[in-house]
Amino acid sequence: MAVSIPHSSLPRVLIVGGGFAGLQLVKSLRNAPVQVVMLDKHNYHTFQPLLYQVATGGLEPDSIATPFRMILEGQSNFIFRLAQVKSVDAQARCVRTSIGNIEYDYLVLATGSRTNFFGNEALERAAMSLKSIPQALDLRSMLLQNFEKALLVSDVEERVGLLNIVVVGGGPTGVEVSGALGELKRHVLPNDYPELDFRQMKVFLIEKSDHLLNGMSKKSSVKSRKYLEMLGVEVWTGVGVSSFDGHVVVLDNGKKLLSKALVWSAGVMGNNVAGLEPAVAKSNRLLVDNINQVNGFENVFAIGDLALMKTERHPLGHPMVAPVAVQQARKLGKNLTKIIAGQE
């Protein structure tokens, strides 16, 4: 079944994903002689760097979510369809989706990344992730429910388990979430729940390496740890999490932490699409060349977190962060216009 999309004599650029990369590419093609079709499983763009604020009650969801049609209002060559992509048939130049098949002239995958649990399925079932607004709201709801339950229990150990929060992963997300929780514990929760003794509550940040914010400067690592500890966050480095059953967090050094809330931010992997397996590399990302074309596939491109572009300066690929995604999208927008015009 084919999806109903207005016919056009212009080449169709099909963009999968409306994150920083996909959205920027649509904008970059505003004046190009193409039909731009975007697919996403949500009809809004999420400003992911502030998801932790939604999860901890600092912001409401509508503060970081804006409908695509509102952002791109007035762009005459833009079409949006709400859909989930199942697979790519590069030979037929077709994408199979939850609403039917869509043909393309040029396909751009900007599907971003998803949480990497490194094959630990039990941990994946019990832990909370923070990659979308629904997940942020789920985390906020769970934390508030735990505080409400803590008011009703008399057993000290059970109450501690309800109050404690463990954050795994000392990257930007883990540091931000831990800091926000530390501020909540100090400034907000005692006023909202005066019957609870929040001296019993502990926020743990667990990082497998020996320092926070890997990939950033040593100064950033040291200052972030100092600031978190000032907020009362217990920062444990050089140790990882081996298991979590919803009640007890077991570390790989044998220590156990009582907690019913574990936030997992210890790693991400490419949010890949079936059908492009020969180009799949480390962390489920797609190998691309210096113009973001997927290796071995004609007219198929990947940008943002999903793209693994190896260069002399970045032999392991570029960091999976928003500025890289935006820059790749701008560059690809210019190159697609040149490719269509038969230019270098």
Short mmCIF file of C-alpha atoms in Angstrom, two decimals:
data_model
loop_
_atom_site.label_atom_id
_atom_site.label_comp_id
_atom_site.label_asym_id
_atom_site.label_seq_id
_atom_site.Cartn_x
_atom_site.Cartn_y
_atom_site.Cartn_z
CA MET A 1 0.00 0.00 0.00
CA ALA A 2 1.40 3.38 -1.03
CA VAL A 3 1.02 6.46 1.15
CA SER A 4 -1.02 9.33 -0.26
CA ILE A 5 1.43 12.15 -0.96
CA PRO A 6 0.81 14.89 -3.55
CA HIS A 7 2.50 14.14 -6.87
CA SER A 8 5.34 16.43 -7.88
CA SER A 9 7.62 16.67 -10.87
CA LEU A 10 10.42 17.65 -8.48
CA PRO A 11 12.74 15.03 -6.95
CA ARG A 12 11.57 13.82 -3.55
CA VAL A 13 13.87 14.09 -0.53
CA LEU A 14 12.49 11.77 2.15
CA ILE A 15 13.74 12.63 5.65
CA VAL A 16 13.20 10.15 8.47
CA GLY A 17 13.33 11.81 11.88
CA GLY A 18 12.55 15.31 13.09
CA GLY A 19 15.30 15.87 15.63
CA PHE A 20 17.97 18.58 15.35
CA ALA A 21 19.40 17.07 12.16
CA GLY A 22 16.14 16.36 10.32
CA LEU A 23 14.58 19.69 11.20
CA GLN A 24 17.66 21.65 10.12
CA LEU A 25 17.80 19.77 6.81
CA VAL A 26 14.18 20.66 6.04
CA LYS A 27 15.00 24.34 6.69
CA SER A 28 18.15 24.10 4.56
CA LEU A 29 16.07 22.83 1.61
CA ARG A 30 13.47 25.61 1.88
CA ASN A 31 14.43 27.16 -1.46
CA ALA A 32 15.73 24.02 -3.18
CA PRO A 33 13.92 22.58 -6.25
CA VAL A 34 12.74 19.48 -4.34
CA GLN A 35 9.70 18.03 -2.60
CA VAL A 36 10.63 17.53 1.06
CA VAL A 37 8.75 14.78 2.92
CA MET A 38 9.46 14.22 6.63
CA LEU A 39 8.41 11.17 8.66
CA ASP A 40 8.44 11.01 12.45
CA LYS A 41 6.66 8.94 15.11
CA HIS A 42 5.67 12.21 16.82
CA ASN A 43 4.23 15.32 15.18
CA TYR A 44 6.43 17.62 17.24
CA HIS A 45 10.11 18.45 17.66
CA THR A 46 11.60 17.81 21.12
CA PHE A 47 14.37 19.99 22.50
CA GLN A 48 16.14 17.02 24.09
CA PRO A 49 18.77 18.91 26.14
CA LEU A 50 16.00 20.04 28.50
CA LEU A 51 14.28 16.66 28.97
CA TYR A 52 15.83 16.42 32.43
CA GLN A 53 13.96 19.59 33.42
CA VAL A 54 10.64 18.00 32.45
CA ALA A 55 11.57 14.82 34.33
CA THR A 56 12.34 16.75 37.51
CA GLY A 57 9.40 19.15 37.31
CA GLY A 58 11.32 22.26 36.31
CA LEU A 59 9.50 22.62 32.98
CA GLU A 60 6.25 21.44 31.45
CA PRO A 61 6.36 19.35 28.23
CA ASP A 62 5.00 22.13 26.01
CA SER A 63 8.05 24.22 26.93
CA ILE A 64 10.33 21.89 24.96
CA ALA A 65 7.97 20.51 22.29
CA THR A 66 6.84 22.41 19.19
CA PRO A 67 4.71 20.97 16.33
CA PHE A 68 6.61 20.54 13.07
CA ARG A 69 3.83 22.25 11.14
CA MET A 70 4.16 25.32 13.36
CA ILE A 71 7.96 25.49 13.03
CA LEU A 72 7.86 25.02 9.25
CA GLU A 73 4.73 27.02 8.54
CA GLY A 74 5.02 28.74 5.18
CA GLN A 75 7.58 26.32 3.69
CA SER A 76 5.70 25.39 0.54
CA ASN A 77 7.83 22.38 -0.44
CA PHE A 78 7.40 20.63 2.94
CA ILE A 79 5.07 17.69 3.67
CA PHE A 80 4.81 15.84 7.00
CA ARG A 81 3.43 12.37 7.72
CA LEU A 82 3.12 10.75 11.15
CA ALA A 83 4.65 7.27 10.77
CA GLN A 84 7.14 4.75 12.09
CA VAL A 85 9.67 3.40 9.61
CA LYS A 86 10.02 -0.38 9.49
CA SER A 87 12.66 -0.91 6.79
CA VAL A 88 14.41 0.51 3.75
CA ASP A 89 14.41 -1.15 0.32
CA ALA A 90 17.32 0.71 -1.28
CA GLN A 91 17.07 -1.22 -4.55
CA ALA A 92 13.43 -0.18 -5.06
CA ARG A 93 14.07 3.28 -3.52
CA CYS A 94 11.23 2.71 -1.13
CA VAL A 95 10.71 2.98 2.63
CA ARG A 96 8.23 0.66 4.36
CA THR A 97 6.36 2.38 7.17
CA SER A 98 3.45 1.87 9.56
CA ILE A 99 1.19 3.79 7.15
CA GLY A 100 2.39 2.17 3.93
CA ASN A 101 5.23 2.40 1.42
CA ILE A 102 6.82 5.69 0.38
CA GLU A 103 9.11 6.05 -2.64
CA TYR A 104 11.99 8.48 -2.70
CA ASP A 105 14.65 9.94 -4.96
CA TYR A 106 16.93 10.79 -2.05
CA LEU A 107 16.61 9.28 1.43
CA VAL A 108 18.06 10.93 4.53
CA LEU A 109 18.03 9.03 7.82
CA ALA A 110 18.10 11.33 10.84
CA THR A 111 16.66 8.89 13.37
CA GLY A 112 19.06 9.85 16.15
CA SER A 113 20.04 7.54 18.97
CA ARG A 114 18.44 5.37 21.61
CA THR A 115 19.48 4.20 25.04
CA ASN A 116 22.14 1.49 25.08
CA PHE A 117 21.74 -1.09 27.86
CA PHE A 118 24.63 -3.18 26.46
CA GLY A 119 22.49 -6.30 26.16
CA ASN A 120 21.26 -6.34 29.78
CA GLU A 121 17.55 -7.02 29.17
CA ALA A 122 16.61 -7.28 32.85
CA LEU A 123 18.13 -3.89 33.52
CA GLU A 124 16.38 -2.45 30.47
CA ARG A 125 13.00 -3.61 31.80
CA ALA A 126 13.51 -2.16 35.29
CA ALA A 127 15.41 1.09 34.63
CA MET A 128 14.09 4.43 33.41
CA SER A 129 15.44 6.10 30.26
CA LEU A 130 15.39 9.77 29.28
CA LYS A 131 15.25 10.11 25.49
CA SER A 132 11.70 11.40 24.91
CA ILE A 133 8.95 13.47 26.52
CA PRO A 134 6.84 10.39 27.40
CA GLN A 135 9.86 8.88 29.18
CA ALA A 136 10.51 12.15 31.03
CA LEU A 137 6.88 12.26 32.19
CA ASP A 138 7.04 8.61 33.23
CA LEU A 139 10.12 9.35 35.34
CA ARG A 140 8.50 12.40 36.94
CA SER A 141 5.35 10.39 37.73
CA MET A 142 7.32 7.51 39.23
CA LEU A 143 9.35 9.79 41.51
CA LEU A 144 6.25 11.58 42.79
CA GLN A 145 4.46 8.26 43.36
CA ASN A 146 7.46 7.00 45.34
CA PHE A 147 7.34 10.07 47.59
CA GLU A 148 3.62 9.57 48.16
CA LYS A 149 4.20 5.91 49.06
CA ALA A 150 7.01 6.90 51.43
CA LEU A 151 4.43 8.84 53.48
CA LEU A 152 2.47 5.63 54.05
CA VAL A 153 5.18 3.16 55.09
CA SER A 154 6.52 2.72 58.60
CA ASP A 155 9.46 0.46 57.73
CA VAL A 156 12.60 2.64 57.56
CA GLU A 157 14.38 0.45 55.01
CA GLU A 158 11.40 0.47 52.67
CA ARG A 159 11.07 4.25 53.00
CA VAL A 160 14.75 4.74 52.19
CA GLY A 161 14.32 2.61 49.07
CA LEU A 162 11.44 4.82 47.97
CA LEU A 163 13.38 8.04 48.58
CA ASN A 164 16.75 7.05 47.11
CA ILE A 165 17.46 7.70 43.43
CA VAL A 166 20.34 6.17 41.47
CA VAL A 167 21.53 7.82 38.23
CA VAL A 168 23.85 5.70 36.10
CA GLY A 169 26.20 7.42 33.67
CA GLY A 170 28.31 10.51 34.32
CA GLY A 171 27.88 12.13 30.92
CA PRO A 172 25.99 15.40 30.35
CA THR A 173 22.55 13.84 30.91
CA GLY A 174 23.57 12.05 34.10
CA VAL A 175 25.22 15.16 35.52
CA GLU A 176 22.22 17.35 34.66
CA VAL A 177 19.68 14.92 36.12
CA SER A 178 21.70 14.41 39.30
CA GLY A 179 22.12 18.15 39.78
CA ALA A 180 18.41 18.80 39.29
CA LEU A 181 17.54 16.05 41.78
CA GLY A 182 20.02 17.50 44.27
CA GLU A 183 18.34 20.90 43.98
CA LEU A 184 14.90 19.30 44.40
CA LYS A 185 16.03 17.51 47.53
CA ARG A 186 17.45 20.68 49.04
CA HIS A 187 14.96 23.36 47.99
CA VAL A 188 11.63 21.88 46.83
CA LEU A 189 10.79 18.49 48.32
CA PRO A 190 11.03 19.50 52.02
CA ASN A 191 8.35 22.13 51.37
CA ASP A 192 6.12 19.81 49.35
CA TYR A 193 6.49 16.86 51.75
CA PRO A 194 7.15 18.33 55.22
CA GLU A 195 6.28 14.98 56.88
CA LEU A 196 9.24 13.26 55.22
CA ASP A 197 12.80 13.50 56.50
CA PHE A 198 14.79 14.12 53.34
CA ARG A 199 18.03 13.63 55.24
CA GLN A 200 17.25 9.95 54.63
CA MET A 201 17.14 10.50 50.87
CA LYS A 202 20.28 10.04 48.80
CA VAL A 203 20.97 10.80 45.15
CA PHE A 204 23.73 8.60 43.73
CA LEU A 205 25.57 9.23 40.46
CA ILE A 206 27.41 6.11 39.28
CA GLU A 207 30.08 6.38 36.58
CA LYS A 208 32.12 3.45 35.28
CA SER A 209 35.17 5.53 34.33
CA ASP A 210 37.31 7.40 36.84
CA HIS A 211 35.85 10.84 36.07
CA LEU A 212 32.68 12.62 34.96
CA LEU A 213 31.97 14.15 31.55
CA ASN A 214 34.26 12.00 29.43
CA GLY A 215 35.23 13.84 26.27
CA MET A 216 35.14 17.22 27.96
CA SER A 217 37.97 19.05 29.69
CA LYS A 218 39.44 17.92 32.99
CA LYS A 219 38.39 21.27 34.44
CA SER A 220 34.75 20.57 33.50
CA SER A 221 34.95 17.14 35.11
CA VAL A 222 36.41 18.44 38.37
CA LYS A 223 34.05 21.42 38.65
CA SER A 224 30.93 19.38 37.86
CA ARG A 225 31.80 16.84 40.54
CA LYS A 226 32.49 19.58 43.09
CA TYR A 227 29.18 21.29 42.29
CA LEU A 228 27.20 18.03 42.52
CA GLU A 229 28.75 17.16 45.86
CA MET A 230 27.86 20.65 47.14
CA LEU A 231 24.24 19.78 46.29
CA GLY A 232 24.49 16.56 48.29
CA VAL A 233 24.85 14.16 45.37
CA GLU A 234 27.03 11.13 46.14
CA VAL A 235 29.30 10.71 43.11
CA TRP A 236 30.83 7.24 42.71
CA THR A 237 33.36 6.80 39.91
CA GLY A 238 35.29 3.72 38.81
CA VAL A 239 32.30 1.46 39.42
CA GLY A 240 29.43 0.19 37.28
CA VAL A 241 26.01 -1.34 37.75
CA SER A 242 25.63 -5.08 37.22
CA SER A 243 21.93 -5.51 37.99
CA PHE A 244 18.72 -3.87 39.21
CA ASP A 245 15.51 -5.71 40.11
CA GLY A 246 13.37 -2.68 40.89
CA HIS A 247 14.34 -2.71 44.56
CA VAL A 248 18.10 -3.17 44.88
CA VAL A 249 20.90 -1.82 42.70
CA VAL A 250 23.89 -4.17 42.63
CA LEU A 251 27.23 -2.64 41.68
CA ASP A 252 30.06 -4.55 40.01
CA ASN A 253 32.17 -4.19 43.15
CA GLY A 254 29.55 -6.13 45.13
CA LYS A 255 28.01 -3.16 46.94
CA LYS A 256 24.22 -2.81 47.04
CA LEU A 257 22.05 0.31 47.11
CA LEU A 258 18.42 0.36 48.17
CA SER A 259 16.38 2.21 45.54
CA LYS A 260 13.19 1.81 43.54
CA ALA A 261 14.28 4.43 41.00
CA LEU A 262 17.21 3.92 38.64
CA VAL A 263 17.76 6.40 35.80
CA TRP A 264 19.95 4.94 33.05
CA SER A 265 22.05 7.40 31.04
CA ALA A 266 25.17 5.29 30.66
CA GLY A 267 25.24 5.04 26.90
CA VAL A 268 23.50 5.50 23.56
CA MET A 269 23.48 3.67 20.25
CA GLY A 270 22.30 4.53 16.77
CA ASN A 271 18.56 4.22 16.25
CA ASN A 272 19.02 2.25 13.07
CA VAL A 273 16.58 1.13 10.38
CA ALA A 274 16.45 -2.38 8.89
CA GLY A 275 17.68 -2.85 5.34
CA LEU A 276 21.06 -1.14 5.53
CA GLU A 277 22.97 -3.82 7.43
CA PRO A 278 26.18 -3.76 5.30
CA ALA A 279 26.82 -0.18 6.48
CA VAL A 280 26.16 -0.81 10.18
CA ALA A 281 29.22 -0.20 12.35
CA LYS A 282 30.08 0.26 16.02
CA SER A 283 27.25 1.29 18.34
CA ASN A 284 24.70 0.50 15.62
CA ARG A 285 25.62 3.63 13.65
CA LEU A 286 25.79 3.86 9.86
CA LEU A 287 29.14 4.39 8.14
CA VAL A 288 29.02 7.47 5.91
CA ASP A 289 31.49 9.25 3.65
CA ASN A 290 32.51 12.90 3.84
CA ILE A 291 29.20 14.09 2.34
CA ASN A 292 27.16 11.84 4.66
CA GLN A 293 26.24 9.28 2.00
CA VAL A 294 25.80 5.83 3.54
CA ASN A 295 28.60 3.50 2.46
CA GLY A 296 27.50 1.17 -0.33
CA PHE A 297 24.09 2.78 -0.90
CA GLU A 298 23.33 5.24 -3.68
CA ASN A 299 21.18 8.27 -2.80
CA VAL A 300 20.90 7.19 0.86
CA PHE A 301 22.32 9.54 3.48
CA ALA A 302 22.57 9.61 7.28
CA ILE A 303 23.12 12.64 9.51
CA GLY A 304 23.32 13.35 13.22
CA ASP A 305 23.76 10.70 15.90
CA LEU A 306 23.11 7.85 13.46
CA ALA A 307 25.98 8.84 11.14
CA LEU A 308 29.49 7.53 11.77
CA MET A 309 31.87 9.65 9.70
CA LYS A 310 35.47 8.57 10.30
CA THR A 311 38.09 11.24 9.70
CA GLU A 312 41.74 11.70 10.60
CA ARG A 313 40.73 14.06 13.39
CA HIS A 314 37.76 11.89 14.48
CA PRO A 315 38.73 8.24 13.82
CA LEU A 316 35.83 7.03 15.99
CA GLY A 317 33.32 9.41 14.41
CA HIS A 318 31.99 12.75 15.60
CA PRO A 319 30.39 13.20 19.04
CA MET A 320 26.67 12.40 19.20
CA VAL A 321 25.61 15.97 20.07
CA ALA A 322 23.25 18.56 18.58
CA PRO A 323 25.84 20.95 17.05
CA VAL A 324 27.29 18.12 14.93
CA ALA A 325 23.79 17.16 13.76
CA VAL A 326 22.95 20.73 12.77
CA GLN A 327 26.25 21.26 10.93
CA GLN A 328 25.91 17.99 9.00
CA ALA A 329 22.33 18.91 8.03
CA ARG A 330 23.37 22.32 6.72
CA LYS A 331 26.21 20.79 4.73
CA LEU A 332 24.01 18.04 3.28
CA GLY A 333 21.35 20.58 2.32
CA LYS A 334 23.91 22.42 0.18
CA ASN A 335 25.32 19.20 -1.28
CA LEU A 336 21.90 17.75 -2.19
CA THR A 337 21.11 20.92 -4.11
CA LYS A 338 24.41 20.56 -6.00
CA ILE A 339 23.91 16.81 -6.62
CA ILE A 340 20.44 17.45 -8.09
CA ALA A 341 21.89 20.20 -10.29
CA GLY A 342 24.65 17.85 -11.50
CA GLN A 343 27.40 19.83 -9.80
CA GLU A 344 30.32 18.72 -7.66
#
